[in-house]
Short mmCIF file of C-alpha atoms in Angstrom, two decimals:
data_model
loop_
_atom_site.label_atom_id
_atom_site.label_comp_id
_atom_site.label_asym_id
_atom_site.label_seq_id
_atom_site.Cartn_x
_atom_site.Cartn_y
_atom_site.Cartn_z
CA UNK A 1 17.91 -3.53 5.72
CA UNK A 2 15.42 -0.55 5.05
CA UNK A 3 12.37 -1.17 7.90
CA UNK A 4 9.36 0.52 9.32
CA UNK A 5 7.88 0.05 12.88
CA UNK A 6 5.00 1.57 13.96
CA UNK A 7 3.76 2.15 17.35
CA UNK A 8 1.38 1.16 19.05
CA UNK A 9 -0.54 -1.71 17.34
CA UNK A 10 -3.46 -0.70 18.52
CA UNK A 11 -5.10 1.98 20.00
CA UNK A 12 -8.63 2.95 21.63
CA UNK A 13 -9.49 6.34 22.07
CA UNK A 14 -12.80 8.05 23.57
CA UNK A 15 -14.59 10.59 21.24
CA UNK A 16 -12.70 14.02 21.02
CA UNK A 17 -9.18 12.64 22.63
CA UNK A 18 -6.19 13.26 21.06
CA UNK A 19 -3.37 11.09 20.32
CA UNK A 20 -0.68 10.65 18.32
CA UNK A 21 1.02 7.36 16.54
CA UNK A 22 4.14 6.72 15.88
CA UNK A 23 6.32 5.73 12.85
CA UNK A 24 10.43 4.95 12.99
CA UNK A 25 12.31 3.84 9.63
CA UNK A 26 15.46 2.81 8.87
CA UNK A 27 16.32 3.08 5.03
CA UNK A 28 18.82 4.10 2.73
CA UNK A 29 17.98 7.58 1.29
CA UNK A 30 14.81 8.39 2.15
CA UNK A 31 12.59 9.71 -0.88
CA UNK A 32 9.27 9.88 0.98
CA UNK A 33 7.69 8.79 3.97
CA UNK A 34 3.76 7.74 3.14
CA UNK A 35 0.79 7.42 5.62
CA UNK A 36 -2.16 5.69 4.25
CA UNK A 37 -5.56 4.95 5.76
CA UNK A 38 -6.81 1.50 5.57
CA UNK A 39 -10.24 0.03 6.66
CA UNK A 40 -11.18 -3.47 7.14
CA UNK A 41 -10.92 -5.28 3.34
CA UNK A 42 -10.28 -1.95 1.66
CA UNK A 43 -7.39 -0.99 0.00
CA UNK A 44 -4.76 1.65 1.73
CA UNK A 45 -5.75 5.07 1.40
CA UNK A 46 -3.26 7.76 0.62
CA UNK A 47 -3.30 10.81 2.90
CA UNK A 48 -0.31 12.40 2.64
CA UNK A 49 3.22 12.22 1.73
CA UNK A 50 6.54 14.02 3.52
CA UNK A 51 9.95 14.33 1.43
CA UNK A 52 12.47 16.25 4.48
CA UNK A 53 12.75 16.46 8.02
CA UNK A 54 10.50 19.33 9.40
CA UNK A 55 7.82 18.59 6.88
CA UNK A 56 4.20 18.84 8.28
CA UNK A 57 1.22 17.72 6.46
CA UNK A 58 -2.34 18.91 7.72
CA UNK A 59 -5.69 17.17 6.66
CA UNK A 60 -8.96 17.76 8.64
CA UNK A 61 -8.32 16.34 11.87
CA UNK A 62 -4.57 14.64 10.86
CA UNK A 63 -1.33 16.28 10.91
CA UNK A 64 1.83 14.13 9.93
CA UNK A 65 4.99 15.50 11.21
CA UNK A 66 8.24 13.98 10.12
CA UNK A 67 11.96 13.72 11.40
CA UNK A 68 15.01 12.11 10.16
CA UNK A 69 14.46 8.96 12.19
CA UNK A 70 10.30 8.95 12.61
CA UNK A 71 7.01 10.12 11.63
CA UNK A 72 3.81 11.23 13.44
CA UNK A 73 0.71 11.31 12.94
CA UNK A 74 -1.42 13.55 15.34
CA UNK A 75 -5.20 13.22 15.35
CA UNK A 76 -7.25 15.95 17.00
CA UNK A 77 -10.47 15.73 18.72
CA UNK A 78 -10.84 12.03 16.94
CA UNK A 79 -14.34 11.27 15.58
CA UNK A 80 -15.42 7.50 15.35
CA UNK A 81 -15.14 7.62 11.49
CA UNK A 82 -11.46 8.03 12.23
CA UNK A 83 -11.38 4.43 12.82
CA UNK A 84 -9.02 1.96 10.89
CA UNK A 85 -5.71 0.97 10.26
CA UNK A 86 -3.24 3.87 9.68
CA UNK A 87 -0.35 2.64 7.49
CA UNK A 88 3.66 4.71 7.41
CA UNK A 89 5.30 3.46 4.59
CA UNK A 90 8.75 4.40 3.30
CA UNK A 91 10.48 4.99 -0.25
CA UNK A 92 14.21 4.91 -0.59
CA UNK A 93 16.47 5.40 -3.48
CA UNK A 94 16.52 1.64 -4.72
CA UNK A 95 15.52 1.75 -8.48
CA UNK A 96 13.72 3.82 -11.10
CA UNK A 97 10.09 2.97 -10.31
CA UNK A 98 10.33 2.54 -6.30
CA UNK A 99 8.75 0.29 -3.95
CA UNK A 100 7.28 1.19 -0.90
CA UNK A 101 8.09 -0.65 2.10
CA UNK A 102 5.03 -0.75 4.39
CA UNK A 103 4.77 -1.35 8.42
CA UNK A 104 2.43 -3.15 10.22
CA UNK A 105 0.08 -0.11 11.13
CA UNK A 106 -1.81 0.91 14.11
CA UNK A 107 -5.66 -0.15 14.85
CA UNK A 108 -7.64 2.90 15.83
CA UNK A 109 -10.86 2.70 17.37
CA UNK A 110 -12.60 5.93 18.79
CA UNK A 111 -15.30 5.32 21.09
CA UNK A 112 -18.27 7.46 20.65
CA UNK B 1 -12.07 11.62 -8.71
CA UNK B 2 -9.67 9.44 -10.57
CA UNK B 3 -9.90 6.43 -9.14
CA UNK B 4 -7.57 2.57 -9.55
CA UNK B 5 -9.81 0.40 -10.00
CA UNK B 6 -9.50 -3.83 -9.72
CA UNK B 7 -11.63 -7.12 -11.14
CA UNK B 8 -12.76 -9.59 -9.45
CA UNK B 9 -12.88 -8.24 -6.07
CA UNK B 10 -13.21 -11.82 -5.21
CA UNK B 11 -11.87 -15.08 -7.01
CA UNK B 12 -11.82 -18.59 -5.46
CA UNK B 13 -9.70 -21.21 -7.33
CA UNK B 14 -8.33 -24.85 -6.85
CA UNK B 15 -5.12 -25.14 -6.28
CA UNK B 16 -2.85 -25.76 -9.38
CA UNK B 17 -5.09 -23.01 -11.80
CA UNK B 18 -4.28 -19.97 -13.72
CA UNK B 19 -5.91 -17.19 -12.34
CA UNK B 20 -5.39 -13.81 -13.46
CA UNK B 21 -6.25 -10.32 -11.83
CA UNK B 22 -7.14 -7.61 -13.66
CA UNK B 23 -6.85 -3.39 -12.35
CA UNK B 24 -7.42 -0.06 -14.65
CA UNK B 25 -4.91 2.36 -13.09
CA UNK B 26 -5.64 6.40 -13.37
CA UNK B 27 -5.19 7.13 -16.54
CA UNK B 28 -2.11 9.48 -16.53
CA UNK B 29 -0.24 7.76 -14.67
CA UNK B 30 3.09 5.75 -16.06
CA UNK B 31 4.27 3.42 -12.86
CA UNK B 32 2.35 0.57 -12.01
CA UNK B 33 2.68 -1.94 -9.03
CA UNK B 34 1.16 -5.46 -7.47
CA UNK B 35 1.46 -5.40 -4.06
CA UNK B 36 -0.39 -8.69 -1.60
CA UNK B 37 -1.36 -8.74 1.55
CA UNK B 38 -1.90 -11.77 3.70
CA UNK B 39 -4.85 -11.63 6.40
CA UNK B 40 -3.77 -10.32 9.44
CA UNK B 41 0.16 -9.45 8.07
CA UNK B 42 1.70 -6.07 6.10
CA UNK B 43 1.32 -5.06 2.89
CA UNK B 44 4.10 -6.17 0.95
CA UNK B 45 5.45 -5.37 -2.83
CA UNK B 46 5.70 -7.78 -5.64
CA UNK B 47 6.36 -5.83 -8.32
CA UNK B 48 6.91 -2.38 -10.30
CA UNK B 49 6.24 -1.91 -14.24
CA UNK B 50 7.34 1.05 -16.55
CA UNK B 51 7.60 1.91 -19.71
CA UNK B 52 6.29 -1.99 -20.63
CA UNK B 53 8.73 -3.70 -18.76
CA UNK B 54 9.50 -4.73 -14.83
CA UNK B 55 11.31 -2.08 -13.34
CA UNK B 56 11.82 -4.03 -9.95
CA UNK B 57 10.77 -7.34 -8.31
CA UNK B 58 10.62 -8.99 -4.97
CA UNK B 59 12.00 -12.13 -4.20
CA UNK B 60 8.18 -13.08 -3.78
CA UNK B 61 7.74 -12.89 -7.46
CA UNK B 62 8.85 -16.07 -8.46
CA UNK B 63 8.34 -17.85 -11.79
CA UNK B 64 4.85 -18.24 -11.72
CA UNK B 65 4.09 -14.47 -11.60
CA UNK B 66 4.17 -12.24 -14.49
CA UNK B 67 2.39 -9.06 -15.57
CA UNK B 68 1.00 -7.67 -18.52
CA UNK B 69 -0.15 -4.10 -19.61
CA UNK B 70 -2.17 -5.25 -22.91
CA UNK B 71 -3.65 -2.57 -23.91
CA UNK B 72 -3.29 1.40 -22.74
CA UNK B 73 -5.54 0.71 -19.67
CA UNK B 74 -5.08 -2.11 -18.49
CA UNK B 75 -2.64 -3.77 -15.72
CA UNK B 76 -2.80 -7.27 -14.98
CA UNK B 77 -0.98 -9.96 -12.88
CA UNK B 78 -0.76 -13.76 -13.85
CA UNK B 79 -0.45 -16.54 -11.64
CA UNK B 80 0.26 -19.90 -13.62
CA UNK B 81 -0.15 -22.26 -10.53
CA UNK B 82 -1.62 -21.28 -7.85
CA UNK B 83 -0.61 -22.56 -4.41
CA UNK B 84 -2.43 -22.35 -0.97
CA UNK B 85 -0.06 -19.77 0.07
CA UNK B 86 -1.07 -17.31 -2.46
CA UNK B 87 -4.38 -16.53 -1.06
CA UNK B 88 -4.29 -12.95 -0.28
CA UNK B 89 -5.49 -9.69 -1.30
CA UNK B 90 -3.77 -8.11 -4.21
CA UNK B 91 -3.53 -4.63 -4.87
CA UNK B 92 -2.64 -2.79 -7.64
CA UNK B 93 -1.11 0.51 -7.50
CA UNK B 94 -0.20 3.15 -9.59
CA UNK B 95 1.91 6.59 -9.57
CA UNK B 96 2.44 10.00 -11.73
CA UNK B 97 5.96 9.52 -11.48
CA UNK B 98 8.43 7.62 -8.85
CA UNK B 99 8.69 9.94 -5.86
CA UNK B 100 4.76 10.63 -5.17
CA UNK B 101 2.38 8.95 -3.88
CA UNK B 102 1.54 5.43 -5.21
CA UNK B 103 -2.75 4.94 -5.06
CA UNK B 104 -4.18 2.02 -4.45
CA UNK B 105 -6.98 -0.19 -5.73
CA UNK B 106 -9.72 -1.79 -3.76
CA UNK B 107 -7.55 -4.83 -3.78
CA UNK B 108 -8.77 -8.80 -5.54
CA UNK B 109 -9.35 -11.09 -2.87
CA UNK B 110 -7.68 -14.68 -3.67
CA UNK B 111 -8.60 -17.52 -2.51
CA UNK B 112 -6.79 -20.90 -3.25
CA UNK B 113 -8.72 -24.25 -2.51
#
């Protein structure tokens, strides 16, 4: 059964320390890996997407980094708008117009 | 930006009702999704629509769901009768093609009396 599990579930940074959260899936032919940004009664949103194993994705202060088991997503120098729920979600090869299968995210709260 | 966009944000209902939520995906896109979330849990899929028909279902979408794309904009998902278990958000998401990314709405919240 395809899954995602992310790690930790939550996390609370200080201003300007880095970190880095963690994604592991388990699916049957990967077509993308997802990480999405959600904040409190918001919809997800999209930040980047990673087809292959050694993919990196940059974005301001987010780089996503993926393998053929897990993602990453490194945040440098966190400000306390990076706050929310980060999402990893995972597409696999199960039908012409895929679903995405979504794990629990991780909280982030940066302290000023 | 191109933006999905969803009506209500907020519906209350009694249980039993119809209710049915509404979204505008980005215009040139062709894949189209309903996806729920329950307070507190994941997001989870209901349902994918192409080319006017269901492309793929979860075993969440039951009987008493259906979708709709009634005109060229807009997307909508049906409940017939709702139940107290249905209260959730809903998004709606939609997609250039079936390996990018999927972008999602600001989600309906539903809430079943």
């Amino acid at each position: 059964e395809d899954q995602v599990t992310q790690s930790p579930e939550a996390l609370r940074l200080q201003e300007g320390e880095s970190s880095s959260l963690n994604c592991s899936y388990t699916v049957s032919g990967l077509r993308g890996l997802f990480w999405y940004r959600q904040d409190p009664g918001k919809g997800p949103e999209f930040l980047f997407t990673l087809y292959s194993a050694g993919e990196e994705k940059e974005k301001e202060r987010l780089k996503a980094t993926l393998t053929k088991k897990e993602s990453f997503l490194h945040i440098t120098a966190p400000k306390p708008e990076d706050s929310a729920t980060y999402l990893c979600a995972v597409q696999g090869e199960y039908s012409s117009a895929s679903k995405i299968i979504f794990g629990s995210g991780t909280r982030l709260s940066i302290r000023p | 930006e191109p933006e999905v966009t969803q009506t209500p944000s907020h519906q209350v209902t009694q249980m039993g009702q119809e209710v049915i939520l509404r979204c505008v995906p980005i215009s040139n896109h062709l894949y189209f999704y309903w996806y729920r979330q329950i307070l507190g849990q994941k997001v989870e899929f209901l349902v994918s629509f192409y080319n006017n028909e269901i492309s793929e279902k979860s075993e969440i979408f039951d009987d008493q769901f259906s979708v709709e794309r009634p005109d060229g904009s807009n997307f909508t998902l049906k409940i017939r009768s709702t139940k107290l278990e249905d209260s959730a958000m809903y998004f709606c998401a939609s997609s250039v093609g079936t390996e990018v990314s999927q972008f999602f709405g600001p989600g309906t919240r539903l809430t079943v009396l």
